mmCIF file of C-alpha atoms in Angstrom:
data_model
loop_
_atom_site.group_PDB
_atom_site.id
_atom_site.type_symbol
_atom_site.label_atom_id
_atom_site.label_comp_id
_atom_site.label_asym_id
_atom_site.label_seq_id
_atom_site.Cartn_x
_atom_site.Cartn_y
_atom_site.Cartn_z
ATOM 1 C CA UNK W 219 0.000 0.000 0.000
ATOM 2 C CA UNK W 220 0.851 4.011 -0.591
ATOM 3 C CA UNK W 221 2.422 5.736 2.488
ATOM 4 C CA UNK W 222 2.007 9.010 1.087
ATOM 5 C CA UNK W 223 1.515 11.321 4.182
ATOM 6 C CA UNK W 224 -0.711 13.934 3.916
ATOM 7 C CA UNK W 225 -0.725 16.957 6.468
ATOM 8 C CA UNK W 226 -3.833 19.428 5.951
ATOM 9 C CA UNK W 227 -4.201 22.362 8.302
ATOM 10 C CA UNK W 228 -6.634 22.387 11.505
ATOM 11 C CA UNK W 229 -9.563 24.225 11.400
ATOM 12 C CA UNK W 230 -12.658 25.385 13.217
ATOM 13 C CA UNK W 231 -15.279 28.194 14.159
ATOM 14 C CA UNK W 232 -12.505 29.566 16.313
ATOM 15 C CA UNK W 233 -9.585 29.040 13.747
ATOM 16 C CA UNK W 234 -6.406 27.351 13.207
ATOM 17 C CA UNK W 235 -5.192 27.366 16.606
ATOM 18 C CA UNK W 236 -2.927 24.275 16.489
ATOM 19 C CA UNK W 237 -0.565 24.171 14.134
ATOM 20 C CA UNK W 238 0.112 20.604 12.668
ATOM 21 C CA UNK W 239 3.882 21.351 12.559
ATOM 22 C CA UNK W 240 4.081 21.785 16.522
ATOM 23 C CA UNK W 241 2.574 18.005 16.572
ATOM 24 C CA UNK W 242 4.316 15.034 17.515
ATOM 25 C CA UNK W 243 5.467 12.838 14.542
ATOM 26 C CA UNK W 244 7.667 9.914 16.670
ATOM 27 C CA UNK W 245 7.187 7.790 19.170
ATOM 28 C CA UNK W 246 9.695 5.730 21.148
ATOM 29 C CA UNK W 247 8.917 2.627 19.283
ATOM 30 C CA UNK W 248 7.841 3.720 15.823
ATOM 31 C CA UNK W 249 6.538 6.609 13.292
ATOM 32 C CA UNK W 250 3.283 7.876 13.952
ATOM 33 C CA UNK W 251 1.694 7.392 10.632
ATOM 34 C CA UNK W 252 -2.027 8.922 11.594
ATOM 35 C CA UNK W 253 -3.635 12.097 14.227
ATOM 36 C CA UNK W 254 -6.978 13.244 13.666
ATOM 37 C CA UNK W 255 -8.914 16.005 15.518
ATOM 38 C CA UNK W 256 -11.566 13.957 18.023
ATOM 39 C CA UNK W 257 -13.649 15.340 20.437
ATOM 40 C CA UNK W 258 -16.696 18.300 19.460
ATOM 41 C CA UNK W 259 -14.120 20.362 17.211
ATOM 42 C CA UNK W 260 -14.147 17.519 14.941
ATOM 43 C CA UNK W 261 -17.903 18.727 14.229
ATOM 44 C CA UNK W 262 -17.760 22.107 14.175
ATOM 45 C CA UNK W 263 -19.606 21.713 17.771
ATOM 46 C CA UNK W 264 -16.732 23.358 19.810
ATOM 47 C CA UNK W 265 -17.239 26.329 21.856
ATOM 48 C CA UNK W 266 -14.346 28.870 22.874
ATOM 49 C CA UNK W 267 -13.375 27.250 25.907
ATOM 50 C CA UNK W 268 -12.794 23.624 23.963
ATOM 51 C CA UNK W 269 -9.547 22.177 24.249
ATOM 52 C CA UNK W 270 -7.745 20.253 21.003
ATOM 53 C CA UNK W 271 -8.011 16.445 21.197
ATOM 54 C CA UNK W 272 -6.186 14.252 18.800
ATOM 55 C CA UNK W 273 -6.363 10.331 18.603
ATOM 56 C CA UNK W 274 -3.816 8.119 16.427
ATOM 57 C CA UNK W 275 -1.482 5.604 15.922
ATOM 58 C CA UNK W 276 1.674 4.594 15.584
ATOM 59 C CA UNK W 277 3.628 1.513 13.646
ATOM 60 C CA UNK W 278 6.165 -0.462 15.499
ATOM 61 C CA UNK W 279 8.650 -2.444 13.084
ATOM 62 C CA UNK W 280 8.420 -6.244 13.129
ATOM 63 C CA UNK W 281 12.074 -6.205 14.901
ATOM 64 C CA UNK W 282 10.367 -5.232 18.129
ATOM 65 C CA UNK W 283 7.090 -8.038 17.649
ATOM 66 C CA UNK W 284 10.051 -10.367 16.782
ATOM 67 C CA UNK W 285 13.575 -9.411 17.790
ATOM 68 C CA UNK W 286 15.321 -10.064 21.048
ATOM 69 C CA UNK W 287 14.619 -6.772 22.326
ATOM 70 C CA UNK W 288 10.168 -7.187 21.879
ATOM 71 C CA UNK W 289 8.600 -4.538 23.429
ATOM 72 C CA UNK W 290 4.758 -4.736 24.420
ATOM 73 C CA UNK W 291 2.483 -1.906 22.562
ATOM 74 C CA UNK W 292 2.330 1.250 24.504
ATOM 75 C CA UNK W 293 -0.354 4.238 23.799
ATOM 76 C CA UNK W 294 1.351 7.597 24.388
ATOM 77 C CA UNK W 295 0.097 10.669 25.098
ATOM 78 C CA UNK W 296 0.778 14.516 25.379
ATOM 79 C CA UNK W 297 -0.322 17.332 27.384
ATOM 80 C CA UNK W 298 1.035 19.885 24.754
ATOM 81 C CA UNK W 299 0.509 21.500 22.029
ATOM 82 C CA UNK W 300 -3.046 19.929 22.724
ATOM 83 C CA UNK W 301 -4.505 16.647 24.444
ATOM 84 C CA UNK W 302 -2.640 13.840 21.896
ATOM 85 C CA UNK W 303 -3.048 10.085 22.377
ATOM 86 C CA UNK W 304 -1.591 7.334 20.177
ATOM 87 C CA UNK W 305 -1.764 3.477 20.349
ATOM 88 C CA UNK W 306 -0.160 0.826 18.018
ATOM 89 C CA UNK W 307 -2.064 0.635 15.367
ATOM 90 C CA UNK W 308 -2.641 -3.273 15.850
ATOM 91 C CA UNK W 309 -4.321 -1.987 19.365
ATOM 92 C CA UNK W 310 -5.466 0.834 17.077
ATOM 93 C CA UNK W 311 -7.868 -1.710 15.209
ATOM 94 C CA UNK W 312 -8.761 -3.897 18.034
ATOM 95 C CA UNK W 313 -10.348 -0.784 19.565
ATOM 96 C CA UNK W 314 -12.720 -0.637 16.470
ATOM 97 C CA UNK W 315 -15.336 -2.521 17.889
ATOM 98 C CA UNK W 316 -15.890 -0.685 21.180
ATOM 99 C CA UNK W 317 -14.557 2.772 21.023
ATOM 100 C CA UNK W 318 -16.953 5.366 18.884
ATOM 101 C CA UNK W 319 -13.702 7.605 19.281
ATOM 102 C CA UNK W 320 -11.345 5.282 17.592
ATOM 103 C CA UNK W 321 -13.792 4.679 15.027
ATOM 104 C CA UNK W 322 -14.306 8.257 14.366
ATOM 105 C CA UNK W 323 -10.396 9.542 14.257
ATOM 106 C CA UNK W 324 -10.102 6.603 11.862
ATOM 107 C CA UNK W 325 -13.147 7.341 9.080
ATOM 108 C CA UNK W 326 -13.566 10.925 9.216
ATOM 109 C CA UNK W 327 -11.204 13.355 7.173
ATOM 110 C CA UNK W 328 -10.752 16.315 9.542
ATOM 111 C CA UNK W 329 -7.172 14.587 10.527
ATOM 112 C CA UNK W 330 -4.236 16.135 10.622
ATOM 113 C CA UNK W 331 -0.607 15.333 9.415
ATOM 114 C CA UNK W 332 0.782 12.970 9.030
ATOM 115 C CA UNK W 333 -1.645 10.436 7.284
ATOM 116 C CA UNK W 334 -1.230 7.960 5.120
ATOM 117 C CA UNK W 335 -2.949 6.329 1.932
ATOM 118 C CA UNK W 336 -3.721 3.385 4.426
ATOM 119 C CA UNK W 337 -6.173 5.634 6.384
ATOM 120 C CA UNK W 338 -7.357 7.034 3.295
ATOM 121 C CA UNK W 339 -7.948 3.925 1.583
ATOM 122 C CA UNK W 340 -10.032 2.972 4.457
ATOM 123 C CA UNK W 341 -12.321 5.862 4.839
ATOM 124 C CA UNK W 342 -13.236 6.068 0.647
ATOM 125 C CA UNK W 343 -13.568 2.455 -0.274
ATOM 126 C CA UNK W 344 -13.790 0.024 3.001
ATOM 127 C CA UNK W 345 -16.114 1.993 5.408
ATOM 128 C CA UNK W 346 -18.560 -1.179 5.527
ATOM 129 C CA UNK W 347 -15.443 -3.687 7.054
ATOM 130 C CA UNK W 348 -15.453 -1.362 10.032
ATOM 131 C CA UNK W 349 -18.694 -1.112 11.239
ATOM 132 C CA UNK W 350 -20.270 -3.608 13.109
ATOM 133 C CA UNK W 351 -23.359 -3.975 15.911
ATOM 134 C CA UNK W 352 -20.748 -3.949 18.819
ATOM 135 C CA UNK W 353 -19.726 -0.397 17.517
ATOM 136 C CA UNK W 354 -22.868 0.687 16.720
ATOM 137 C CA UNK W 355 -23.826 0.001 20.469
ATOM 138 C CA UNK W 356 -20.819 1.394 21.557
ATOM 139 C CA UNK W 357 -22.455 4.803 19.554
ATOM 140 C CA UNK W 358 -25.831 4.449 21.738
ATOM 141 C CA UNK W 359 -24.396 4.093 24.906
ATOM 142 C CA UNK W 360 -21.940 6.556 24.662
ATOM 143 C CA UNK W 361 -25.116 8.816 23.556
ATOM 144 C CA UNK W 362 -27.318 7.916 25.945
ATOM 145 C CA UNK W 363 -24.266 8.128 28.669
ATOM 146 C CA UNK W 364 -24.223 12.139 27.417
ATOM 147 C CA UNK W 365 -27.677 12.356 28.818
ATOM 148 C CA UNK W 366 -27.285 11.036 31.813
ATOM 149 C CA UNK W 367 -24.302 13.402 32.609
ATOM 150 C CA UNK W 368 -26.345 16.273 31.435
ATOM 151 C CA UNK W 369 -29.095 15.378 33.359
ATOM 152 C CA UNK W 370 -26.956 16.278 36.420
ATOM 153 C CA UNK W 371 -25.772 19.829 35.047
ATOM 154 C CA UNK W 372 -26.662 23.156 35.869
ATOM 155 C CA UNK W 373 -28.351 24.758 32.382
ATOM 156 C CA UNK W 374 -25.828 26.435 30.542
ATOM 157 C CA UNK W 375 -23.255 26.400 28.038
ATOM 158 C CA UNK W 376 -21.093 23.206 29.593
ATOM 159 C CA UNK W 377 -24.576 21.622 29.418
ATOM 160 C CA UNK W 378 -25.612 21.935 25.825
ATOM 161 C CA UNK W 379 -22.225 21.082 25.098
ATOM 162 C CA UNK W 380 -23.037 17.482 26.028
ATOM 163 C CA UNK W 381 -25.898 17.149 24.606
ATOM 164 C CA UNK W 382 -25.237 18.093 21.331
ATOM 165 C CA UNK W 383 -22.248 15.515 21.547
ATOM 166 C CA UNK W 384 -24.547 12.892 22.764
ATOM 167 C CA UNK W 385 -26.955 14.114 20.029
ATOM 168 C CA UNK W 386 -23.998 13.287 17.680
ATOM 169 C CA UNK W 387 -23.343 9.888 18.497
ATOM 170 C CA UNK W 388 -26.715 8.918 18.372
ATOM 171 C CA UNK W 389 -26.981 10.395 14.892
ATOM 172 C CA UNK W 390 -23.718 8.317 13.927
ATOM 173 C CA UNK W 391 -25.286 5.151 14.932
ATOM 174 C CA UNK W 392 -28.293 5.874 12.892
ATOM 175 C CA UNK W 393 -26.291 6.650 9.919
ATOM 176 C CA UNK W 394 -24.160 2.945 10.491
ATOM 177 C CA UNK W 395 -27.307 1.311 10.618
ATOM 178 C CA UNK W 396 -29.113 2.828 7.435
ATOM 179 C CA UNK W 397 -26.311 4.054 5.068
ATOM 180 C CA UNK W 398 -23.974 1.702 6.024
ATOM 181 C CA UNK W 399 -21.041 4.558 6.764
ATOM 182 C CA UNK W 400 -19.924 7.302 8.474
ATOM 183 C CA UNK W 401 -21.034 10.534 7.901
ATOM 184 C CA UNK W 402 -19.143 13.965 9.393
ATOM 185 C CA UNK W 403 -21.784 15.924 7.562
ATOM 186 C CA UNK W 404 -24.696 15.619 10.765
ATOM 187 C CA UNK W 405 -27.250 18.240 10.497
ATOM 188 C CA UNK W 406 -25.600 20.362 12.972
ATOM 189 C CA UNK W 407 -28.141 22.915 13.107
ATOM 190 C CA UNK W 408 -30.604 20.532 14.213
ATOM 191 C CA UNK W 409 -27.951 19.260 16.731
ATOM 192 C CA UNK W 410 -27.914 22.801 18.307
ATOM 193 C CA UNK W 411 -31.450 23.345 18.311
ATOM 194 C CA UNK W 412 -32.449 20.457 20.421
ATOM 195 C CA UNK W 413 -29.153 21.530 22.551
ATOM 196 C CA UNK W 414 -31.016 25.121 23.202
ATOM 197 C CA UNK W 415 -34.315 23.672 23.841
ATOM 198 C CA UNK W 416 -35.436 23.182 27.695
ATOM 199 C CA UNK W 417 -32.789 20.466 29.365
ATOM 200 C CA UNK W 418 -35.709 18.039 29.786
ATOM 201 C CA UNK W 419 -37.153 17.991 26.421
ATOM 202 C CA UNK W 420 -33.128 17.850 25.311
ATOM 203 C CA UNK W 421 -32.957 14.518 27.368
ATOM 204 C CA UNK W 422 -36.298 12.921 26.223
ATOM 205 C CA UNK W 423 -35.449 13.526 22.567
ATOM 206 C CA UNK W 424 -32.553 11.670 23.024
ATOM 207 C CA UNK W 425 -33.643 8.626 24.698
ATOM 208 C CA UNK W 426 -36.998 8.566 21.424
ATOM 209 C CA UNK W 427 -33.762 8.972 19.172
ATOM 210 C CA UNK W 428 -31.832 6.492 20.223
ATOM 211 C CA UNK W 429 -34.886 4.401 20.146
ATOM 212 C CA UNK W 430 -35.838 5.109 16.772
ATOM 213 C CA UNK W 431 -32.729 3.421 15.218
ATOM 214 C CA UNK W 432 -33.575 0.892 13.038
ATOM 215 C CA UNK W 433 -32.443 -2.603 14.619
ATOM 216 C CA UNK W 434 -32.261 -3.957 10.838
ATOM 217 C CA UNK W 435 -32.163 -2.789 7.439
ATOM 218 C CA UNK W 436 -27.940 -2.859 7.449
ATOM 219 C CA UNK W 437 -26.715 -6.124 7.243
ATOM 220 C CA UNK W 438 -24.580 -5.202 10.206
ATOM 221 C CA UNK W 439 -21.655 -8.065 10.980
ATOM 222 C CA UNK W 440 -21.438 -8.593 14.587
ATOM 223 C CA UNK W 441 -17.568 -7.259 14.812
ATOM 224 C CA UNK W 442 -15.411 -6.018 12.085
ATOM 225 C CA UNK W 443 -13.808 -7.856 9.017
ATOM 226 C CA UNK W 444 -10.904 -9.127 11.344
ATOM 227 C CA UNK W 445 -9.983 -11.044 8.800
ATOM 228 C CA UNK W 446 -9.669 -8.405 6.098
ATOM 229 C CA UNK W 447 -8.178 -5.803 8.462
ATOM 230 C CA UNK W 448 -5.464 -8.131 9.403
ATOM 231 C CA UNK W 449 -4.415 -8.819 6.297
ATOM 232 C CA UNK W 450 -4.203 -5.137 5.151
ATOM 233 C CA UNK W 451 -2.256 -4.440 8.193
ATOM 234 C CA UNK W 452 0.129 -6.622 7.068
ATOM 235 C CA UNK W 453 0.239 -5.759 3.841
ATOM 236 C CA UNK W 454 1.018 -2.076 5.336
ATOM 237 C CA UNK W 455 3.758 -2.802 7.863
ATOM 238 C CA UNK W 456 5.823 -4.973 4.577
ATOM 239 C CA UNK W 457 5.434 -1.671 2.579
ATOM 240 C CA UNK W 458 6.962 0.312 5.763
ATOM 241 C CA UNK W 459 9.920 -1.803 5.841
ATOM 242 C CA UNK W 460 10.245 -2.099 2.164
ATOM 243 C CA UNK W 461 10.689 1.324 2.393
ATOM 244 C CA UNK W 462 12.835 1.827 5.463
ATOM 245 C CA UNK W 463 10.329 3.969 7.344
ATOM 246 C CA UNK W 464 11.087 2.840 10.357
#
C-alpha cells in the first residue's frame, strides 16, 4: 500500500489554533503514521473554551514483535501542544469494535498530518469492514451516557455542550445502521437546536432517538472484518519496511 503522508491544516469556528507542525510525529517505538482532531471540534460543535483532542497511531517495526529486544504496545500521550493520544495501530484496530472515538479519528477526514494512503484507503472504499453492531452500540451508549451526565448539570453552556455531543453519536449510529457509513456531515443545526431547547425535552429527545434506530435494514456483521483488516495491516507494515520507514 501508498504511504504518502498527507498533512492538511486544523480548522474550526474559532480558527487554526494548532498548528500541525508543533505536533508530535515519533514515538519511542515507531513513526506515527495517523492524528486526527476527536472530540466536538471535529464537528464544528466546539465552543471557545474547547480544548484540542487528537487520537492516532503509531507503527512499530516487526524487529520489536520479533527481535530479542520485543517490546509490548504502549499508547502515548501529550499534554502539549493539545490533548494527543496514540496506540499501536494493531491496538489501534482492536479498539474498532468498542470505542466510537477510535472509530471516528479513523473514518472521518478532519485529521491532521501525518496520514497515510492506508487511512485514506479505508475511509473512501472500506467503510462497511469497520462497522459492526458492537460499535454501533458502543455509539448508543456513549449517547445515551451524554444524557445522563447532562441530566446532572446546571443549564448552561457546559450543558448543551453534552448534549449536542450525545446528540452526535446517536446520529452516527443511525447513519451505520441505514447508510452503512460514516457521515461527518450531521445536520448540525438541528444538533444545536435540540441543545437550546429546555434540558428536559433535550434529554427525552434523546432517549426517542436512540430508540428510533432501526435494529435492521444494514446487514450489520457482529464485529469487524478481522480477517480483512489483518491482512491489510500486514500488507502495510511490509510496505513500511520495504521502504525503510522505520
Amino acid at each position: 500500500l501508498p504511504g504518502t503522508e498527507i498533512i492538511p491544516v486544523v480548522l474550526s469556528k474559532t480558527g487554526a489554533i494548532v498548528n500541525p507542525s508543533d505536533l508530535p510525529t515519533e514515538t519511542d517505538l515507531g513513526p506515527i503514521k495517523h492524528l486526527a482532531v476527536a472530540g466536538s471540534r471535529a464537528y464544528g460543535l466546539e465552543n471557545e473554551t474547547s480544548d484540542w483532542d487528537f487520537i492516532g497511531f503509531y507503527v512499530k517495526p516487526k524487529r520489536l514483535f520479533l527481535g530479542v529486544q520485543a517490546q509490548h504496545d504502549k499508547t502515548f500521550s501529550w499534554k502539549e501542544p493539545a490533548e494527543i493520544k496514540v496506540h499501536e495501530i494493531g491496538q489501534f484496530l482492536r479498539l474498532l469494535e468498542k470505542s466510537p472515538y477510535i472509530h471516528e479519528s479513523l473514518v472521518q477526514p478532519n485529521y491532521t498530518g501525518p496520514t497515510s494512503d492506508f487511512v485514506l484507503d479505508l475511509q473512501m472504499n472500506h467503510q462497511e469492514r469497520l462497522i459492526s453492531s458492537r460499535l454501533v452500540s458502543a455509539y448508543r451508549h456513549l449517547g445515551l451516557g451524554m444524557a445522563d451526565k447532562a441530566e446532572g448539570m446546571e443549564p448552561g453552556p457546559k450543558m448543551e455542550k453534552v448534549i449536542r455531543n450525545g446528540y452526535r453519536a446517536l446520529f452516527t449510529a443511525f447513519n451505520l445502521v441505514v447508510w452503512g457509513e460514516f457521515k461527518i456531515k450531521h445536520d448540525r443545526e438541528l444538533i444545536y437546536h435540540l441543545a437550546s431547547r429546555p434540558k428536559q425535552v433535550a434529554i427525552d429527545g434523546l432517549g426517542k432517538t436512540d430508540n428510533t434506530i432501526p435494529k435492521s435494514g444494514f446487514d450489520l456483521r457482529p464485529e469487524p472484518d478481522w480477517a480483512w483488516l489483518n491482512e491489510k495491516l500486514l500488507e502495510y507494515r511490509d510496505y513500511l519496511e520495504e521502504e525503510n520507514e522505520y
